[in-house]
mmCIF file of C-alpha atoms and ligand atoms in Angstrom:
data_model
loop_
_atom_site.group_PDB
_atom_site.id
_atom_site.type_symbol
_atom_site.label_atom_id
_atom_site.label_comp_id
_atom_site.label_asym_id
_atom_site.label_seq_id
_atom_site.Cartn_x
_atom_site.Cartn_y
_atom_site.Cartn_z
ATOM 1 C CA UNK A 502 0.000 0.000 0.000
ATOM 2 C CA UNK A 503 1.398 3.553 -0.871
ATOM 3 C CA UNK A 504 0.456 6.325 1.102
ATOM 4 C CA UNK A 505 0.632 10.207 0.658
ATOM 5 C CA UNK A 506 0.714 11.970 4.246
ATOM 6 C CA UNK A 507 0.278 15.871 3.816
ATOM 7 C CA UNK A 508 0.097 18.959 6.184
ATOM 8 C CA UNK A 509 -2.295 21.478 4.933
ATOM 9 C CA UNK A 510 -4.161 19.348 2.621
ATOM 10 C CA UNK A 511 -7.472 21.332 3.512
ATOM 11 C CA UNK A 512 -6.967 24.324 0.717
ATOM 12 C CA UNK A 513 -4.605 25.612 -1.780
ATOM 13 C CA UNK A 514 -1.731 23.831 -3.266
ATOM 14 C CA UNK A 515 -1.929 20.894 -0.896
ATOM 15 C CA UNK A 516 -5.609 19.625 -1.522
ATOM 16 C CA UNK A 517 -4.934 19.933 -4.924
ATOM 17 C CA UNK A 518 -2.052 17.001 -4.239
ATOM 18 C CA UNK A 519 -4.174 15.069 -2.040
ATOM 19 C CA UNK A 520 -6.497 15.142 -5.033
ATOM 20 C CA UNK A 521 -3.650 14.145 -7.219
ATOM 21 C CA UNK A 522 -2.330 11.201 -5.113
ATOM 22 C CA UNK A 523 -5.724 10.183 -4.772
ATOM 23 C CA UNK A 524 -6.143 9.441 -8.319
ATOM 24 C CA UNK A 525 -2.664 7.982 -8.479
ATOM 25 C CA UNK A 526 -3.771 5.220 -6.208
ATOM 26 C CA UNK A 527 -2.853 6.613 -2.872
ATOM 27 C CA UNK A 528 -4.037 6.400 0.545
ATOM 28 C CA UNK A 529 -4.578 10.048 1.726
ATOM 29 C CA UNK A 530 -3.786 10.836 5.237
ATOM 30 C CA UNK A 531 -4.276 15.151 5.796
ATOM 31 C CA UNK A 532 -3.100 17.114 8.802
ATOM 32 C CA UNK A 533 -4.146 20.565 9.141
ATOM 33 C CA UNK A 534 -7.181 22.671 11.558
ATOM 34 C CA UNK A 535 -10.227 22.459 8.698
ATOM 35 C CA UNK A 536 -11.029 19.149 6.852
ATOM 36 C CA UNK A 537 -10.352 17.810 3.685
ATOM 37 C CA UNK A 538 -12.753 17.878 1.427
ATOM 38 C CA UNK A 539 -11.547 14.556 -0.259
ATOM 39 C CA UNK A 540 -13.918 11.133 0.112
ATOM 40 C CA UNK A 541 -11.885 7.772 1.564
ATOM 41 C CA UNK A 542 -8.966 10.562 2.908
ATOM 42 C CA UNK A 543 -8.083 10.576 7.063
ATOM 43 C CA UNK A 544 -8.252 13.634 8.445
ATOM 44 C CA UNK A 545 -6.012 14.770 11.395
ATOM 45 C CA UNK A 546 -7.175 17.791 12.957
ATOM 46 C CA UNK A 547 -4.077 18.842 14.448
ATOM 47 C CA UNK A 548 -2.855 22.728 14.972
ATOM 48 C CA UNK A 549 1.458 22.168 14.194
ATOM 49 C CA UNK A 550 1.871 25.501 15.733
ATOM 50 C CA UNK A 551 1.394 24.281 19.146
ATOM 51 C CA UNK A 552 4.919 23.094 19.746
ATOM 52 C CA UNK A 553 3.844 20.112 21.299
ATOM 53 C CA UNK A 554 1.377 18.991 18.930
ATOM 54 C CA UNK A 555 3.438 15.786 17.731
ATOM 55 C CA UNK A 556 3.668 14.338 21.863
ATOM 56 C CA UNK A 557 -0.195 14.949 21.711
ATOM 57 C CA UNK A 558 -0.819 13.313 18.479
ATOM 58 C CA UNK A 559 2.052 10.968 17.342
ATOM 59 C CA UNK A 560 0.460 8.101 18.185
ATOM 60 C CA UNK A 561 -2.711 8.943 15.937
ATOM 61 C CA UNK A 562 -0.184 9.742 12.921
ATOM 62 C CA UNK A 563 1.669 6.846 13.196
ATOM 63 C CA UNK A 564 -1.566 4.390 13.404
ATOM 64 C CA UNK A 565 -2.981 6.434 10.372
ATOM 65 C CA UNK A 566 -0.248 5.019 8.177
ATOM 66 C CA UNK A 567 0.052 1.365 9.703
ATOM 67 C CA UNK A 568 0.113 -0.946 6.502
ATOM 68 C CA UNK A 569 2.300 1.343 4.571
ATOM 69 C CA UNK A 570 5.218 0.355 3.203
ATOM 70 C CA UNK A 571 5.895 3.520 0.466
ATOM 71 C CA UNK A 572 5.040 6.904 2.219
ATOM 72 C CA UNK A 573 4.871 9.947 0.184
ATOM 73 C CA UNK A 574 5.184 12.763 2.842
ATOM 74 C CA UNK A 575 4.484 16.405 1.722
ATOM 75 C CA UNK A 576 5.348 18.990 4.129
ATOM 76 C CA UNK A 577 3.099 22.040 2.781
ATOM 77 C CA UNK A 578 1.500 23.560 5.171
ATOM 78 C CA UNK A 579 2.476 26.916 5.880
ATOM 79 C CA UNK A 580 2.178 30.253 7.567
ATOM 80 C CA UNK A 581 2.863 34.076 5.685
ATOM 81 C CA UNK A 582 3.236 36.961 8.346
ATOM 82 C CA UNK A 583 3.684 40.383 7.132
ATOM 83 C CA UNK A 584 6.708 41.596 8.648
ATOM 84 C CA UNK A 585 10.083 43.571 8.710
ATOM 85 C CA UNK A 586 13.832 42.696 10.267
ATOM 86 C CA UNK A 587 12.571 46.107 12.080
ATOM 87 C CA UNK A 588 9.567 44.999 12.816
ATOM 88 C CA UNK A 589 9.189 41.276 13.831
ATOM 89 C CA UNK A 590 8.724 40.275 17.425
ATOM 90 C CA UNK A 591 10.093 36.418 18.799
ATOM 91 C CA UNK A 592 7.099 34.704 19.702
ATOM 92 C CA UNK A 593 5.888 35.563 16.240
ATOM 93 C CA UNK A 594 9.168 34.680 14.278
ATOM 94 C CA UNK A 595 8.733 31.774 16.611
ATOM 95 C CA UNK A 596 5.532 30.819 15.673
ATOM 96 C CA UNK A 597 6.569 31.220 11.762
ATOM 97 C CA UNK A 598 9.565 28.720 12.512
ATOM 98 C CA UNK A 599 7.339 26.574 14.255
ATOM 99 C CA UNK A 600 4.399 26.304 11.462
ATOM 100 C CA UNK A 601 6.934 26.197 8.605
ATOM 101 C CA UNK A 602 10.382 24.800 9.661
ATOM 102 C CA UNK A 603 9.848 22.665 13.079
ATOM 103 C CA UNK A 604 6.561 20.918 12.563
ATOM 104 C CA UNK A 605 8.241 19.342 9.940
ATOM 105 C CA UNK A 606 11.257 17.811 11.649
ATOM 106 C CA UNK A 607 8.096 16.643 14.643
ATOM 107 C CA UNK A 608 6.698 14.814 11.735
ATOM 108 C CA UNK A 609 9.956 13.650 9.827
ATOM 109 C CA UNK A 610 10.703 12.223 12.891
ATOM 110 C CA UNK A 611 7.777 10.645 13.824
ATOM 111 C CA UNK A 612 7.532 9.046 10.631
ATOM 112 C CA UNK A 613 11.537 8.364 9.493
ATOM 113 C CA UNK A 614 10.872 4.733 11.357
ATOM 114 C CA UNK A 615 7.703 3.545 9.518
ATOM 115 C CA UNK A 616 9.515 4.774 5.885
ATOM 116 C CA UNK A 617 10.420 1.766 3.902
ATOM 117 C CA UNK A 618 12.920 2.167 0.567
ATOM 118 C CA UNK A 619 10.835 4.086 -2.380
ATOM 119 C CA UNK A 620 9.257 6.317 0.145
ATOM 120 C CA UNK A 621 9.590 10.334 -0.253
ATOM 121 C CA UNK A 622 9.909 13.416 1.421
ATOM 122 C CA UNK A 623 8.539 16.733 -0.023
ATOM 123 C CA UNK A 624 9.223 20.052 1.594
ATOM 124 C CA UNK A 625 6.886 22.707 -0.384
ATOM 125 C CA UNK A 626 9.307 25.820 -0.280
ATOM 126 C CA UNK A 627 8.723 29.125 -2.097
ATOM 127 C CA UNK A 628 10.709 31.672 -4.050
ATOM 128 C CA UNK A 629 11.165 33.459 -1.302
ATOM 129 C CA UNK A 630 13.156 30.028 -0.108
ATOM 130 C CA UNK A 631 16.402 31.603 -2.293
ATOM 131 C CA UNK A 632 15.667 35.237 -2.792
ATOM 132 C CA UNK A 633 13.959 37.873 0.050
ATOM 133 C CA UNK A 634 11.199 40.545 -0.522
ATOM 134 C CA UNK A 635 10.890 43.069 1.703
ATOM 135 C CA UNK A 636 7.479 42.870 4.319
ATOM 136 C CA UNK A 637 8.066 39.167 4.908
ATOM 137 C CA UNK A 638 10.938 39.109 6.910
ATOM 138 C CA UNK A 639 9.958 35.704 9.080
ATOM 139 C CA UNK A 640 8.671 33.573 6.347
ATOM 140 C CA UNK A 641 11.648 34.751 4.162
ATOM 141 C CA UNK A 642 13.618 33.174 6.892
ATOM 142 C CA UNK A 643 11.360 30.141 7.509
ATOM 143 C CA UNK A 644 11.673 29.293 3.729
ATOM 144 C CA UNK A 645 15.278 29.203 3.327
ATOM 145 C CA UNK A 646 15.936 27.424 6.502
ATOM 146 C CA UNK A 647 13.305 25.220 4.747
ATOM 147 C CA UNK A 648 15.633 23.851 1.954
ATOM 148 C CA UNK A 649 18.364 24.113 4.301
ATOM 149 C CA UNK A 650 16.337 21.200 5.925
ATOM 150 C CA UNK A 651 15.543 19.429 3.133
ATOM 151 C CA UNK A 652 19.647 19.493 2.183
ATOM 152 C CA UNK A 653 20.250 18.289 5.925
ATOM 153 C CA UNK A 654 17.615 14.961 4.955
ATOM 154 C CA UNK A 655 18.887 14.181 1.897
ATOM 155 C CA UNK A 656 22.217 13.717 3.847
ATOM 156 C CA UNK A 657 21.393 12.718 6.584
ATOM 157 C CA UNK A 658 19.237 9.564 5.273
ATOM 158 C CA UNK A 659 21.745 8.506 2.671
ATOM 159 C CA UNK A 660 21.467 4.587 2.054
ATOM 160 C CA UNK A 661 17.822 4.283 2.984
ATOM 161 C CA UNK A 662 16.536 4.538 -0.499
ATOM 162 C CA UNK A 663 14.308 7.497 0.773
ATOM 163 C CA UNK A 664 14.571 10.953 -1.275
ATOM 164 C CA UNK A 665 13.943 14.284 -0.911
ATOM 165 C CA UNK A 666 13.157 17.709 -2.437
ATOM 166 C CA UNK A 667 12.210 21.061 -1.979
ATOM 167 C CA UNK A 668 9.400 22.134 -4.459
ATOM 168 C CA UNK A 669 8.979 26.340 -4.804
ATOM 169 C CA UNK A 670 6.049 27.672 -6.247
ATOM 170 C CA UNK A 671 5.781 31.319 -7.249
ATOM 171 C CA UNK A 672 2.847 32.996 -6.884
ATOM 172 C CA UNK A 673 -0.310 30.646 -6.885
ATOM 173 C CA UNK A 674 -3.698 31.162 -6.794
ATOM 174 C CA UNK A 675 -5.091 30.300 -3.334
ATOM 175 C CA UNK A 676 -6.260 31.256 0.137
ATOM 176 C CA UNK A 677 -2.606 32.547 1.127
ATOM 177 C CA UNK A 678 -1.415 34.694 -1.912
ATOM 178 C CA UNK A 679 -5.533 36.242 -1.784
ATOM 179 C CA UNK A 680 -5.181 36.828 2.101
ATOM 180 C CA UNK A 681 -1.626 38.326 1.493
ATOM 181 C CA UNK A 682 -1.971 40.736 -1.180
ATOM 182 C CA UNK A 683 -6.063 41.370 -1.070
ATOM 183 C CA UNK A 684 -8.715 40.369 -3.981
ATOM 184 C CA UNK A 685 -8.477 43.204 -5.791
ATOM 185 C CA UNK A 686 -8.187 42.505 -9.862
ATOM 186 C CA UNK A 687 -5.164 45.490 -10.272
ATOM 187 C CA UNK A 688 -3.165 43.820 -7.331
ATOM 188 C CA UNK A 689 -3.513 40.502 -8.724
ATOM 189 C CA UNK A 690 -2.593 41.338 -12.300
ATOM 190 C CA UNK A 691 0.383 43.608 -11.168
ATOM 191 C CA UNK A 692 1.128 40.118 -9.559
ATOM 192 C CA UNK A 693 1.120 38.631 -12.669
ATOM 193 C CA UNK A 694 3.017 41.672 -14.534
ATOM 194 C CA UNK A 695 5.933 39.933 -12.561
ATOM 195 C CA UNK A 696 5.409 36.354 -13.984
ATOM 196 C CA UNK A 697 6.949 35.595 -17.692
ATOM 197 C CA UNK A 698 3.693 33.882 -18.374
ATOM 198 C CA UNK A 699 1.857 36.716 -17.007
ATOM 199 C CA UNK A 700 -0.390 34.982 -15.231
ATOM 200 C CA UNK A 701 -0.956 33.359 -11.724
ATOM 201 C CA UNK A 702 0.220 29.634 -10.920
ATOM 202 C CA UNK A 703 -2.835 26.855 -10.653
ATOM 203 C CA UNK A 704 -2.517 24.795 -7.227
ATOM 204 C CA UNK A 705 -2.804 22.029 -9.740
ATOM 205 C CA UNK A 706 0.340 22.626 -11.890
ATOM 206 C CA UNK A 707 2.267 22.859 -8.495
ATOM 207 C CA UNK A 708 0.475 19.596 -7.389
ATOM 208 C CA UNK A 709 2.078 18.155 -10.321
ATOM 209 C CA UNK A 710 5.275 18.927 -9.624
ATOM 210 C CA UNK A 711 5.549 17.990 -6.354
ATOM 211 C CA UNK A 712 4.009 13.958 -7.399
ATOM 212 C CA UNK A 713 6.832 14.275 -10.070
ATOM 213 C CA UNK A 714 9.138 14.754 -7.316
ATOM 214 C CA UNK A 715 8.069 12.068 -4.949
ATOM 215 C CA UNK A 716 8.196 9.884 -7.971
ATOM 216 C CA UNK A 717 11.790 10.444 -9.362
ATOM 217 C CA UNK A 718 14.438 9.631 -6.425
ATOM 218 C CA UNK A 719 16.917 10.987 -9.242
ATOM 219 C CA UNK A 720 16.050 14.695 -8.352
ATOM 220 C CA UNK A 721 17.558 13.740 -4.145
ATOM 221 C CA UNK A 722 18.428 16.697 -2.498
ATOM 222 C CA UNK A 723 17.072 19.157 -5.123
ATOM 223 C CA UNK A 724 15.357 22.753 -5.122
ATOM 224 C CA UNK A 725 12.817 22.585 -7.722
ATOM 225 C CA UNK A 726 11.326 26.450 -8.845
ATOM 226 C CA UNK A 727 7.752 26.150 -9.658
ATOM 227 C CA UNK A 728 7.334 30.076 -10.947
ATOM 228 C CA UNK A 729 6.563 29.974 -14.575
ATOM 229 C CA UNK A 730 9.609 31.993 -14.793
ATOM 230 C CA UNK A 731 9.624 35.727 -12.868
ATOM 231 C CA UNK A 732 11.189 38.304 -14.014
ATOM 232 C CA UNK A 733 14.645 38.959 -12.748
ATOM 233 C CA UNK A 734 14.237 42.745 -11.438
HETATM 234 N N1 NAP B 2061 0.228 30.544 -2.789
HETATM 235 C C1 NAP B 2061 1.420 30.981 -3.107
HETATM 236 O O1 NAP B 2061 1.581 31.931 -3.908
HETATM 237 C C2 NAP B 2061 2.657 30.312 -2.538
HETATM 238 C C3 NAP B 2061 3.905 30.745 -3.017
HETATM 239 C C4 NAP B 2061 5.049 30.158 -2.505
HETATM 240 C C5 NAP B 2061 4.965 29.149 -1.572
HETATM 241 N N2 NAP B 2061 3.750 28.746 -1.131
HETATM 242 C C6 NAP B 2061 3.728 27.678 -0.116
HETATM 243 O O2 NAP B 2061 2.847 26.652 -0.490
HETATM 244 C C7 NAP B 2061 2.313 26.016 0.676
HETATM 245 C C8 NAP B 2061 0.801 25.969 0.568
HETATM 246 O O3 NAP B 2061 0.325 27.291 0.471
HETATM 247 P P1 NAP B 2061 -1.118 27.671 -0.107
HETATM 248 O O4 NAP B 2061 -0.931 28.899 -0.909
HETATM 249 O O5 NAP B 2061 -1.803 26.491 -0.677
HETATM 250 O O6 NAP B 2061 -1.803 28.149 1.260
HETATM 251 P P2 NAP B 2061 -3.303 28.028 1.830
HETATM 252 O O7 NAP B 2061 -4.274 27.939 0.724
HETATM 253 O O8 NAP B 2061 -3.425 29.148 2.810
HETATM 254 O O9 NAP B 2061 -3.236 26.659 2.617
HETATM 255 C C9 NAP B 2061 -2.369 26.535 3.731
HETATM 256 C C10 NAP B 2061 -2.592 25.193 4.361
HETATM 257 O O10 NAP B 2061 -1.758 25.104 5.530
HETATM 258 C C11 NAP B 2061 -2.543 24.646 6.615
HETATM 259 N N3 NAP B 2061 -2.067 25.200 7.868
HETATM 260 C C12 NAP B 2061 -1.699 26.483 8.107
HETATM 261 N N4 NAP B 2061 -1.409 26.643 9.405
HETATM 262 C C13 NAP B 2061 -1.590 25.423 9.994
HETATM 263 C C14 NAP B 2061 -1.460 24.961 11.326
HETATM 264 N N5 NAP B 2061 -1.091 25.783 12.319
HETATM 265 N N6 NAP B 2061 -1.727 23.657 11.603
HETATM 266 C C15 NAP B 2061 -2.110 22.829 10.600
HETATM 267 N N7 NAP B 2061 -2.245 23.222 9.307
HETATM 268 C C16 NAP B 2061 -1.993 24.509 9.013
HETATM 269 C C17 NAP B 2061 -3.938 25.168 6.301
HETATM 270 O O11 NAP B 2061 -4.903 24.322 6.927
HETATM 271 P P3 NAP B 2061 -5.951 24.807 8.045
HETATM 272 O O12 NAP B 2061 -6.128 26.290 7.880
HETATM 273 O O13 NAP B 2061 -7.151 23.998 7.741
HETATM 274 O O14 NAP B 2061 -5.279 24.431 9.310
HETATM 275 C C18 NAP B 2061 -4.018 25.007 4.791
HETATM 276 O O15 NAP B 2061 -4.457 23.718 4.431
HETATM 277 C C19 NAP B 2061 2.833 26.823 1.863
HETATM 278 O O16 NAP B 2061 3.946 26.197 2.437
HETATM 279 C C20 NAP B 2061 3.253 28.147 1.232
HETATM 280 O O17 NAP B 2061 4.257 28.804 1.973
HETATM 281 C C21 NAP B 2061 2.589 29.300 -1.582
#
């Protein structure tokens, strides 16, 4: 049995994958506040900014994927704060850390021991993983201590015929980008202006990278851009 475990499968880019996997045959185990809205999938309701969530809850993760022997896990949930190196207080640069960087070394870790060979690990980055933008200051840093970690796994599970990537979308069409930048048409198309396709990112196209990714082992230890090109400015 093959089975796709995925934080923040509830919107966006990740329940687009969950979809995906789906189709492809997998079992669909989703971790995130709000449900899935994805028949035959187990939903976790778990909140990975408490910083103890995985003592709380390992035990209900780990029995969700009993049976398994491939595991696709997809780290994607994440958390976008607006603010500066001036700006940012601890406990929120904390909280940032914890949603995007820590909860996934709780759940690597609870998981690492149930992984058999020809299971995956998918970090879902962002541009902002390589590059910084000004206003974001704490995801900026989340994100590139992000592929930092997904470097660190490829090393650090060398021989166990696991692999691992770090998949960056660019600006995508969902709940986040919206809640970020507002709904208005001019904002989203001056979004655009900065894309060489001059247009937003589907969740879907993203979702298809990152199943390409747990697929191929040959991309290990790779930072995959998923920006339909941006303009270098
Ligand atoms: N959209 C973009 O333009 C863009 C660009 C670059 C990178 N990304 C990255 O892509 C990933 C997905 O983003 P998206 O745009 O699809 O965002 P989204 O639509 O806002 O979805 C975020 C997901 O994360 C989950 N989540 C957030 N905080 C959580 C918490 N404390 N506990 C459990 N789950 C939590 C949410 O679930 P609940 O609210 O149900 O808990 C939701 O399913 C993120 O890592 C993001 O940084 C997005």
């Amino acid at each position: 049995m093959k089975t796709l475990v995925i934080t923040g499968g509830s919107k966006g880019i990740g329940l687009a994958t969950a979809r995906l996997f789906a189709a492809e045959g997998y079992r669909v185990v989703n971790i995130s506040r709000s449900p899935i809205a994805l028949a035959g999938a187990v939903q976790l309701g778990i909140d990975i900014a408490e910083p103890d969530w995985a003592a709380r809850h390992g035990e209900a993760v780990r029995a969700a994927v009993a049976g398994s022997e491939r595991i696709a896990l997809v780290h994607n949930a994440g958390l976008l704060t607006k603010d500066s190196v001036a700006n940012v207080d601890a406990a929120a640069l904390h909280r940032v850390l914890q949603v995007n960087v820590v909860a996934c070394v709780q759940l690597d870790q609870l998981l690492l021991p149930l992984m058999g060979a020809g299971s995956a690990i998918v970090y879902v980055g962002s541009t902002l993983g390589e590059k910084a933008v000004a206003g974001s200051c704490a995801y900026v840093v989340s994100k590139h201590a992000l592929i930092g970690l997904m470097r660190a796994t490829c090393q650090d599970l060398a021989g166990r015929g696991i692999h691992t990537a770090c998949v960056c979308p660019g600006f995508t069409d969902t709940e986040m980008l919206r809640a970020h930048v507002g709904q208005a048409s001019e904002v989203l198309e001056a979004l655009a202006g900065n894309v060489t396709f001059g247009r937003l990112i589907e969740p879907e196209e993203v979702a298809r990278t990152i199943h390409f990714c747990a697929l191929n082992a040959v991309i290990n230890g790779a930072v995959i851009h998923a920006n339909l090109g941006q303009f270098e400015r």
